[in-house]
Tab-separated table of C-alpha atoms in Angstrom:
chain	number	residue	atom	x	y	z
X	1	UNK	CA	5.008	19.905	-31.294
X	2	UNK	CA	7.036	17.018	-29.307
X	3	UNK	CA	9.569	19.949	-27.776
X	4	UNK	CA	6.026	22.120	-26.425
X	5	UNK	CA	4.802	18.489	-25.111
X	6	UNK	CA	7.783	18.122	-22.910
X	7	UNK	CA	8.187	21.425	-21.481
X	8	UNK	CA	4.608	21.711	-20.702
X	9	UNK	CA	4.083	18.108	-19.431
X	10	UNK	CA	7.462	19.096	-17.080
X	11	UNK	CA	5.766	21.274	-14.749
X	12	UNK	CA	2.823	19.276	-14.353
X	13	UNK	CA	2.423	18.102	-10.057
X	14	UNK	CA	2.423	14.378	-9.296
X	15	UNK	CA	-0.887	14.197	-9.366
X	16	UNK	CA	-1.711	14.641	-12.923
X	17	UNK	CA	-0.431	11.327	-13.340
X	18	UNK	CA	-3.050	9.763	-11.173
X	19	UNK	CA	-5.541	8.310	-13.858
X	20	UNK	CA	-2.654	6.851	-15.874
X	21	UNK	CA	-1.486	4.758	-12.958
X	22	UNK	CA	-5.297	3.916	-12.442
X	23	UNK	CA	-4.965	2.197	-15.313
X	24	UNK	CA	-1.707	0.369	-14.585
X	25	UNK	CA	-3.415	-0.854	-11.495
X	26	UNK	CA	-6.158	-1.661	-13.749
X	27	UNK	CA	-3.886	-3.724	-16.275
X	28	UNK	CA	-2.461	-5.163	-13.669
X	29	UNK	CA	-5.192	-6.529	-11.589
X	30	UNK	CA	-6.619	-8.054	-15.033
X	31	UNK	CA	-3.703	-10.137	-15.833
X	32	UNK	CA	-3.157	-11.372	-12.152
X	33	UNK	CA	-7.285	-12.528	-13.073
X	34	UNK	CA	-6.817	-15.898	-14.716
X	35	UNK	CA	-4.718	-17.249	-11.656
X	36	UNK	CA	-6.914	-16.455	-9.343
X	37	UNK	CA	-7.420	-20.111	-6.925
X	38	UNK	CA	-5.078	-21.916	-9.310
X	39	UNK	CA	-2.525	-22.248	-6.039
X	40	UNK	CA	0.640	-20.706	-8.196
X	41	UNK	CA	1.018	-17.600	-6.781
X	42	UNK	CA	3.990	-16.775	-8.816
X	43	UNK	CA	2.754	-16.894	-12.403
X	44	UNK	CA	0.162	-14.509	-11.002
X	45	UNK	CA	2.532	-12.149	-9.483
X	46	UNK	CA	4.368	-12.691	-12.488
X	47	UNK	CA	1.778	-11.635	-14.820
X	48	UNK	CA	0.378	-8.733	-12.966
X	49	UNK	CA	4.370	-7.748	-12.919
X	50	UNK	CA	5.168	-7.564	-16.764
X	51	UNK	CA	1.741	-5.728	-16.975
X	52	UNK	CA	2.120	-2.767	-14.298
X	53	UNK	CA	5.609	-2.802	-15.952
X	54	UNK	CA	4.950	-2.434	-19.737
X	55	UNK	CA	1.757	-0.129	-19.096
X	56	UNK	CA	3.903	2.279	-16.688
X	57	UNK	CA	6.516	2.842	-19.513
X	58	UNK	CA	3.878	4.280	-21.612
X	59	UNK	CA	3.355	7.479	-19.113
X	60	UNK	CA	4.917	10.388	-19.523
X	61	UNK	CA	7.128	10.469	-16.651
X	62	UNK	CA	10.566	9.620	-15.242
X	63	UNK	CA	9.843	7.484	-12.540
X	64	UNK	CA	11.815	5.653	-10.327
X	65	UNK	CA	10.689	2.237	-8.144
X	66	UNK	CA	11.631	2.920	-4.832
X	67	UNK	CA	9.723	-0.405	-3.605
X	68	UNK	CA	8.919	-3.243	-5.939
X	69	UNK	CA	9.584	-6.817	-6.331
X	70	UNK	CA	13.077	-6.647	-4.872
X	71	UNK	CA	16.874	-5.754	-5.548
X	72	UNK	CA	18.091	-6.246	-9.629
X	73	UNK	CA	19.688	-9.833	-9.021
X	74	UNK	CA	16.511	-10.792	-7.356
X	75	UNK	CA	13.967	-9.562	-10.014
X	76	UNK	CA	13.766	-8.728	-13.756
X	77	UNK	CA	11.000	-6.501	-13.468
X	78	UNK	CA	10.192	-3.755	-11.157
X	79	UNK	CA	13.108	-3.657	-9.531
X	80	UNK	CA	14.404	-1.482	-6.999
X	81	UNK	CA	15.790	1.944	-8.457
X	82	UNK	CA	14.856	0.637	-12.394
X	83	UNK	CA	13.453	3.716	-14.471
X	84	UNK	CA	10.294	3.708	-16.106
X	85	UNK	CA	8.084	6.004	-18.781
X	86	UNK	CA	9.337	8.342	-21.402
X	87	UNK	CA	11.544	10.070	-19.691
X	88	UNK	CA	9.095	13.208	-19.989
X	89	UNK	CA	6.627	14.628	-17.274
X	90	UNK	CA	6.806	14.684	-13.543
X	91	UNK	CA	10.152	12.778	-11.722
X	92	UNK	CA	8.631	10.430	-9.196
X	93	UNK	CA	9.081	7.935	-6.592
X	94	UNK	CA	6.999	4.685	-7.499
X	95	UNK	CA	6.166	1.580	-4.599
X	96	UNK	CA	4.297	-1.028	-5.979
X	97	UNK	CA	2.866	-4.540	-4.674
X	98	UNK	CA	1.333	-5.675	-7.989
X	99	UNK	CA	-0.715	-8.736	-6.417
X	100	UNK	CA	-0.773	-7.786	-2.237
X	101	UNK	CA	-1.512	-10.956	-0.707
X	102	UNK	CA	-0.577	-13.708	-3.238
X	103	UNK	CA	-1.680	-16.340	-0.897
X	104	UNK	CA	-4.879	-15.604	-0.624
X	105	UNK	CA	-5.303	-15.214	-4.459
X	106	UNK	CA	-3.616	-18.402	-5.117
X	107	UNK	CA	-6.365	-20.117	-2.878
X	108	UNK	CA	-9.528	-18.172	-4.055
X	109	UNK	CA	-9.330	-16.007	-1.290
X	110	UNK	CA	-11.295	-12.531	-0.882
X	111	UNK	CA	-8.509	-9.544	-0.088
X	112	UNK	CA	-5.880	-9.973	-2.692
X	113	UNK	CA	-5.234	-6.013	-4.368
X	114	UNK	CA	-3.006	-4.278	-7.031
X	115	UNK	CA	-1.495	-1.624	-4.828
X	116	UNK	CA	0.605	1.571	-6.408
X	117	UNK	CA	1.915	4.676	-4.070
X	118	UNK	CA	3.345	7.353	-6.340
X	119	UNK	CA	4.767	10.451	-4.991
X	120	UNK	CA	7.695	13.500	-5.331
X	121	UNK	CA	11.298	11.977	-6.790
X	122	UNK	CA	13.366	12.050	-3.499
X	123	UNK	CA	10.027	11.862	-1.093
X	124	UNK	CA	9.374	7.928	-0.757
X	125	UNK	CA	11.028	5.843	2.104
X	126	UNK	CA	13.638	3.455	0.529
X	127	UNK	CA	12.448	0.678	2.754
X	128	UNK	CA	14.099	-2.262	2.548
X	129	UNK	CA	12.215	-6.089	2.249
X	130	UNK	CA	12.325	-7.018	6.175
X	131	UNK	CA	9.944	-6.625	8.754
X	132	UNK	CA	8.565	-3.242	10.214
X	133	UNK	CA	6.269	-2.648	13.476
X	134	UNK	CA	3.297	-0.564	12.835
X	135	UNK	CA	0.761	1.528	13.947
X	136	UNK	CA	-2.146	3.161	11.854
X	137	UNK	CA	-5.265	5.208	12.624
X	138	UNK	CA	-7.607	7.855	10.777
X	139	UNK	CA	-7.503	11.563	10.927
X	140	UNK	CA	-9.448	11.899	13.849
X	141	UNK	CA	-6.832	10.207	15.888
X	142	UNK	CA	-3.839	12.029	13.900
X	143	UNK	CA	-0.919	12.713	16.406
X	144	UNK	CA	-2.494	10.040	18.872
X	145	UNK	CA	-0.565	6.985	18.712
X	146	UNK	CA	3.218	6.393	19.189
X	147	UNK	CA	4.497	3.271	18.288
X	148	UNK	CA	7.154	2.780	21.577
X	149	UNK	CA	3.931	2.969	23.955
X	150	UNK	CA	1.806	0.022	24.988
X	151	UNK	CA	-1.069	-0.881	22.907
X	152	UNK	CA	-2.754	-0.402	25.875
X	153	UNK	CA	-1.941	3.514	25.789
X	154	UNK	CA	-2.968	3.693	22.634
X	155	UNK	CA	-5.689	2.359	22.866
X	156	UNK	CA	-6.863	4.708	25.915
X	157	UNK	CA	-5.462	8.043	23.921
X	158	UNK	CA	-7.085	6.806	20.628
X	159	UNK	CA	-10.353	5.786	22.407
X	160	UNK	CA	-10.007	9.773	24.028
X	161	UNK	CA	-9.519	11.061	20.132
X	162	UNK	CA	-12.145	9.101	18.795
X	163	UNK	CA	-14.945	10.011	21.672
X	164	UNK	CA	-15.471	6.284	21.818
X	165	UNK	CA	-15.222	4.134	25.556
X	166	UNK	CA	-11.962	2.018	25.040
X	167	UNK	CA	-14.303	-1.083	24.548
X	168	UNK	CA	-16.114	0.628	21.309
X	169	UNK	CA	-12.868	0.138	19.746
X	170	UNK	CA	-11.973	-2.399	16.821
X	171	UNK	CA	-8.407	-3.084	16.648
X	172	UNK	CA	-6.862	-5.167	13.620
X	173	UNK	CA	-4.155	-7.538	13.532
X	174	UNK	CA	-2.674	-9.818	11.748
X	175	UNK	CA	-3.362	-13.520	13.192
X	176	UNK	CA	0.531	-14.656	13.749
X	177	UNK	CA	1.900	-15.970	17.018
X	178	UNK	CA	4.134	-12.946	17.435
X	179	UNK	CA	0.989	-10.599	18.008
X	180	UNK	CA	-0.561	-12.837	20.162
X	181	UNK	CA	0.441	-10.264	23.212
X	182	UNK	CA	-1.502	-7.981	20.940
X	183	UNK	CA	-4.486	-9.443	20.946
X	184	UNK	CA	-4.168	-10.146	24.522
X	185	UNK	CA	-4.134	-5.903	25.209
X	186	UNK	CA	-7.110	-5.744	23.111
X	187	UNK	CA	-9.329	-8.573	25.338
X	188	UNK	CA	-7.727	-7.151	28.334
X	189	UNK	CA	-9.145	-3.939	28.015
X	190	UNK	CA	-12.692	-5.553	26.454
X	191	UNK	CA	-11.836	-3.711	23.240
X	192	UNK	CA	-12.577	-6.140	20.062
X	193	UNK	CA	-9.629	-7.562	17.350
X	194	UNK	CA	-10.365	-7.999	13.803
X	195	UNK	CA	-7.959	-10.907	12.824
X	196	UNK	CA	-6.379	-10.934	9.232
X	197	UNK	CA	-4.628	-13.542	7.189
X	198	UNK	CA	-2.187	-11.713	4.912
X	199	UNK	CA	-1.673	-8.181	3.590
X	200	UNK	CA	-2.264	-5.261	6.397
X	201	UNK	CA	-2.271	-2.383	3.556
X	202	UNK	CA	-6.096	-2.640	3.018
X	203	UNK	CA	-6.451	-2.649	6.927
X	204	UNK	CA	-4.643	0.373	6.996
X	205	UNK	CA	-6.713	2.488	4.888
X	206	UNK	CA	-9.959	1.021	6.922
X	207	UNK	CA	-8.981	3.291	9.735
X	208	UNK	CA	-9.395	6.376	7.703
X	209	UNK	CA	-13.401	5.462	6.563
X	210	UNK	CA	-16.198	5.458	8.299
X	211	UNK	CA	-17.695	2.869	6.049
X	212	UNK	CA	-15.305	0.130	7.623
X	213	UNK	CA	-15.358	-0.899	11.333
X	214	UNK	CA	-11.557	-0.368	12.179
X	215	UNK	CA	-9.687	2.069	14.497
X	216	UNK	CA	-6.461	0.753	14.542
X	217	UNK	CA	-3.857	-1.187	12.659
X	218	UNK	CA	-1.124	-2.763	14.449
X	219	UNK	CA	1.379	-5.368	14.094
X	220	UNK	CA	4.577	-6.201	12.365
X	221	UNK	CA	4.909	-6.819	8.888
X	222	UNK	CA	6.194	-6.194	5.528
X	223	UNK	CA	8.295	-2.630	5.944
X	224	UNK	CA	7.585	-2.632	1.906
X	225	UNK	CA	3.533	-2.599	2.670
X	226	UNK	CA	4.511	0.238	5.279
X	227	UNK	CA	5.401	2.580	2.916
X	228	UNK	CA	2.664	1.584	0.501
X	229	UNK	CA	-0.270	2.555	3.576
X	230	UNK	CA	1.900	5.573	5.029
X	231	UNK	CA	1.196	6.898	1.291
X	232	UNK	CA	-2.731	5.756	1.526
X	233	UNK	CA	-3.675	7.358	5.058
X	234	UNK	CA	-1.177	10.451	4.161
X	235	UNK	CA	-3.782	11.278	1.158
X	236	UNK	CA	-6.537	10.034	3.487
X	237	UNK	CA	-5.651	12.684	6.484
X	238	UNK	CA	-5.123	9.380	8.855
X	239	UNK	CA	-1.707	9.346	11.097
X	240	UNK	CA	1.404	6.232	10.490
X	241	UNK	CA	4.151	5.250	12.556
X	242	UNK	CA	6.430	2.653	11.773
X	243	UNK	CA	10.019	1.188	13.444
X	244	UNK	CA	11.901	-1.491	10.865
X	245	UNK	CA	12.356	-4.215	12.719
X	246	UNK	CA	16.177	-6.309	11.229
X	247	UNK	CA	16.065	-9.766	12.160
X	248	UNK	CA	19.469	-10.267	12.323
X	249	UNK	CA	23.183	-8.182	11.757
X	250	UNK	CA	23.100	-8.685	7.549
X	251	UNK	CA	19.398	-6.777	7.578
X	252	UNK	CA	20.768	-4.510	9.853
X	253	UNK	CA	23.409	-3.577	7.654
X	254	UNK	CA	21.517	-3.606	4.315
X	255	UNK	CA	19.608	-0.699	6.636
X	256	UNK	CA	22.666	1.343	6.689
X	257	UNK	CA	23.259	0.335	3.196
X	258	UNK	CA	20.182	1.843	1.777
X	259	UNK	CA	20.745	5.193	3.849
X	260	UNK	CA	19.252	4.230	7.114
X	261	UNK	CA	21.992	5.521	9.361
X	262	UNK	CA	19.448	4.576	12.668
X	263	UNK	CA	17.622	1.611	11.237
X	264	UNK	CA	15.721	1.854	14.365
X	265	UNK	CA	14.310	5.102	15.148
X	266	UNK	CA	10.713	5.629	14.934
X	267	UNK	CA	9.367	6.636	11.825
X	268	UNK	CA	6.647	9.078	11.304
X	269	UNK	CA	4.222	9.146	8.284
X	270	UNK	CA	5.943	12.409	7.144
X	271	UNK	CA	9.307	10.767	7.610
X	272	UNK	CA	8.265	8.145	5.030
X	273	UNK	CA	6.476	10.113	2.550
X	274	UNK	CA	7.644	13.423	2.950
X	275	UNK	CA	5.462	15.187	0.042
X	276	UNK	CA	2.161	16.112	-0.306
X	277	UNK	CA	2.014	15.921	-3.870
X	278	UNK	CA	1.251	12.375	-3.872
X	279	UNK	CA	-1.390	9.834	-4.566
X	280	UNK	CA	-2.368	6.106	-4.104
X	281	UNK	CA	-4.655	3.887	-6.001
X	282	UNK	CA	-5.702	-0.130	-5.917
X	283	UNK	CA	-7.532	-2.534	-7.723
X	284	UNK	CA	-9.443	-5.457	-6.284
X	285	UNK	CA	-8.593	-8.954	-7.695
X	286	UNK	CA	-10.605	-10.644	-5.113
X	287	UNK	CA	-13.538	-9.552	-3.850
X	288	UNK	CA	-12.651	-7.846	-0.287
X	289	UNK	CA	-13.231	-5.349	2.648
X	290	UNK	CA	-12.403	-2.268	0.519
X	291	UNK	CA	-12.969	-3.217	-3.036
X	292	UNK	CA	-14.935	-5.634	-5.298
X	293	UNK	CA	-12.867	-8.230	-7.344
X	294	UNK	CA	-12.520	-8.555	-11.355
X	295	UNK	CA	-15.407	-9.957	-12.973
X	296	UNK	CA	-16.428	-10.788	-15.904
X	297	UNK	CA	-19.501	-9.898	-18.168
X	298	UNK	CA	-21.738	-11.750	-20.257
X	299	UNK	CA	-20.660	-10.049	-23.361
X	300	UNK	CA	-16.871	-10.978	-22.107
X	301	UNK	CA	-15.881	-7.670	-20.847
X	302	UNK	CA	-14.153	-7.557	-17.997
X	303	UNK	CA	-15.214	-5.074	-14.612
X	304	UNK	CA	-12.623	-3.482	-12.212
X	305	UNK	CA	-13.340	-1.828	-9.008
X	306	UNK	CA	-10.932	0.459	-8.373
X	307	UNK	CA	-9.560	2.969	-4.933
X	308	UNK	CA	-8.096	6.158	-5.890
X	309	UNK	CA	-6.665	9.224	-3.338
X	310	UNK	CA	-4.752	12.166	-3.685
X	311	UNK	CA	-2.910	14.352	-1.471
X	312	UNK	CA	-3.534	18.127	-1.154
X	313	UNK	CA	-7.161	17.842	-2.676
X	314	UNK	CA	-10.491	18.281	-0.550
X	315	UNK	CA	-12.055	15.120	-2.488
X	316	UNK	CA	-9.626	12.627	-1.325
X	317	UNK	CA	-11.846	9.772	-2.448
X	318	UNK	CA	-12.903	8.175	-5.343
X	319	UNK	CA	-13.846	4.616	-5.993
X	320	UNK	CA	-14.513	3.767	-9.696
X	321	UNK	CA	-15.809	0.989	-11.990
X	322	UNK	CA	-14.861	0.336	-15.133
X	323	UNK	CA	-15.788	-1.681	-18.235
X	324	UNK	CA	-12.472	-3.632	-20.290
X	325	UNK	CA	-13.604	-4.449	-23.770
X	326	UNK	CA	-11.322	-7.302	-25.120
């Protein structure tokens, strides 16, 4: 019975495995709970860590984390090429942020997800931790933006896309003195700017549904988080560019190091995920823009509100809500 199992479970895509990593992001986002405005962001990251972790090892799957908490030497868990599941099922590449924005959980703050992008073994950007200039936007502006024009530019050509007067447009960035040229394009041209604290990935996705008043994402920022919203808006139908950004000749080189001949060059979203047999999902831990946070019931069971979408499908969206019984 095991030897049918594993030659059946084999051939299944990527995407069967999509409701088991719902409920790693689901594990996750519960044990990151308890932490939440307790100002010690690291024994939440921890926790929602060693969960993710131990639940992933359950699937049935050789998977391999292609961005995680950071090289071996650096982290025990969830490090950079470690292998996870049963060594059955599909071979995949896993990124994972299991508590995005630990900052803003640590102080109470709305926006903190459990973010996993899982896609094709091979087909996931080995990114490295350093900084990465971005540029995202939904489908209807697909294959209007590039990332070494103005912001200006692409504003007017995403504006043109969109069927919107430049000034219509709502442009997010992150609120950090290096962007403040940035924001400066956007007021020039009477367009608005939707400032954010920490963690662009749920900004990313906004651009890709109607429901949230975004058109564009740009900025510079984690290259890790990069990879994690190329994934998102891939499934979503929305358009990604990104450039890594090395601060200095030892980032540089752990670019070349990792396979990055041109560190440099611009990136495309099919550059960094290059399958469509891939998926993304996230859990709220805070209450936020995309998701509701964990809460907990009056009988003691415990609610997620959870993002799910899939590449190659026509219903690329599901949100879902779900009781824990504990």
């Amino acid at each position: 019975m095991s030897e049918l199992k594993t030659k059946v479970v084999s051939k299944e895509p990527v995407l069967s495995l999509a409701m088991d990593f719902l409920a790693v992001a689901q594990q996750a986002a519960i044990a990151s709970y308890p932490w939440i405005g307790k100002g010690r962001k690291n024994e939440a990251d921890g926790a929602g860590t060693k969960a993710m972790r131990d639940r992933m090892n359950l699937i049935d799957m050789t998977g391999v984390i292609v961005i995680g908490e950071g090289e071996l030497d650096e982290a025990p868990m969830l490090y950079i090429d470690e292998v996870l599941g049963t060594g059955n099922g599909p071979h995949v590449d896993i990124a994972v942020d299991p508590v995005e924005g630990t900052t803003l959980m640590s102080k109470g703050q709305d926006d903190s997800i459990t973010v996993i992008a899982v896609s094709s073994r091979g087909s996931l950007l080995h990114a490295p931790d350093m900084y990465m200039k971005k540029i995202a936007v939904g489908p209807k502006a697909k294959g209007h933006i590039n990332i070494d024009a103005s912001l200006t530019d692409n504003m007017i050509s995403v504006a043109n896309a969109l069927g919107k007067d430049i000034k219509e447009l709502t442009v997010m960035i992150q609120d950090r003195p290096r962007h403040d040229h940035l924001i400066k394009q956007v007021f020039d041209v009477g367009a608005k700017v939707k400032l954010f604290s920490d963690g662009d990935v749920t900004g990313a996705i906004g651009t890709a549904l109607e429901e949230i008043d975004v058109d564009i994402l740009v900025g510079t920022g984690g290259a890790p988080e990069g990879v994690i919203a190329a994934t998102a808006l891939k499934c979503l139908g929305g358009d990604f560019q990104g450039k890594l950004a090395p601060q200095n000749q030892e980032e540089f080189d752990r670019c070349i190091k990792m396979g990055l001949s041109n560190p440099e060059i611009v990136l495309t979203i099919d550059d960094i995920v290059k399958s469509d047999d891939c998926f993304f999902v996230a859990t709220g831990i805070t209450d936020g823009t995309l998701m509701k946070g964990i809460r907990k019931t009056e009988d003691g069971s415990i609610l997620t509100h959870s993002f799910l979408t899939v590449g190659g499908m026509d219903e690329k969206i599901q949100f879902i809500e779900a009781y824990h019984r504990y």
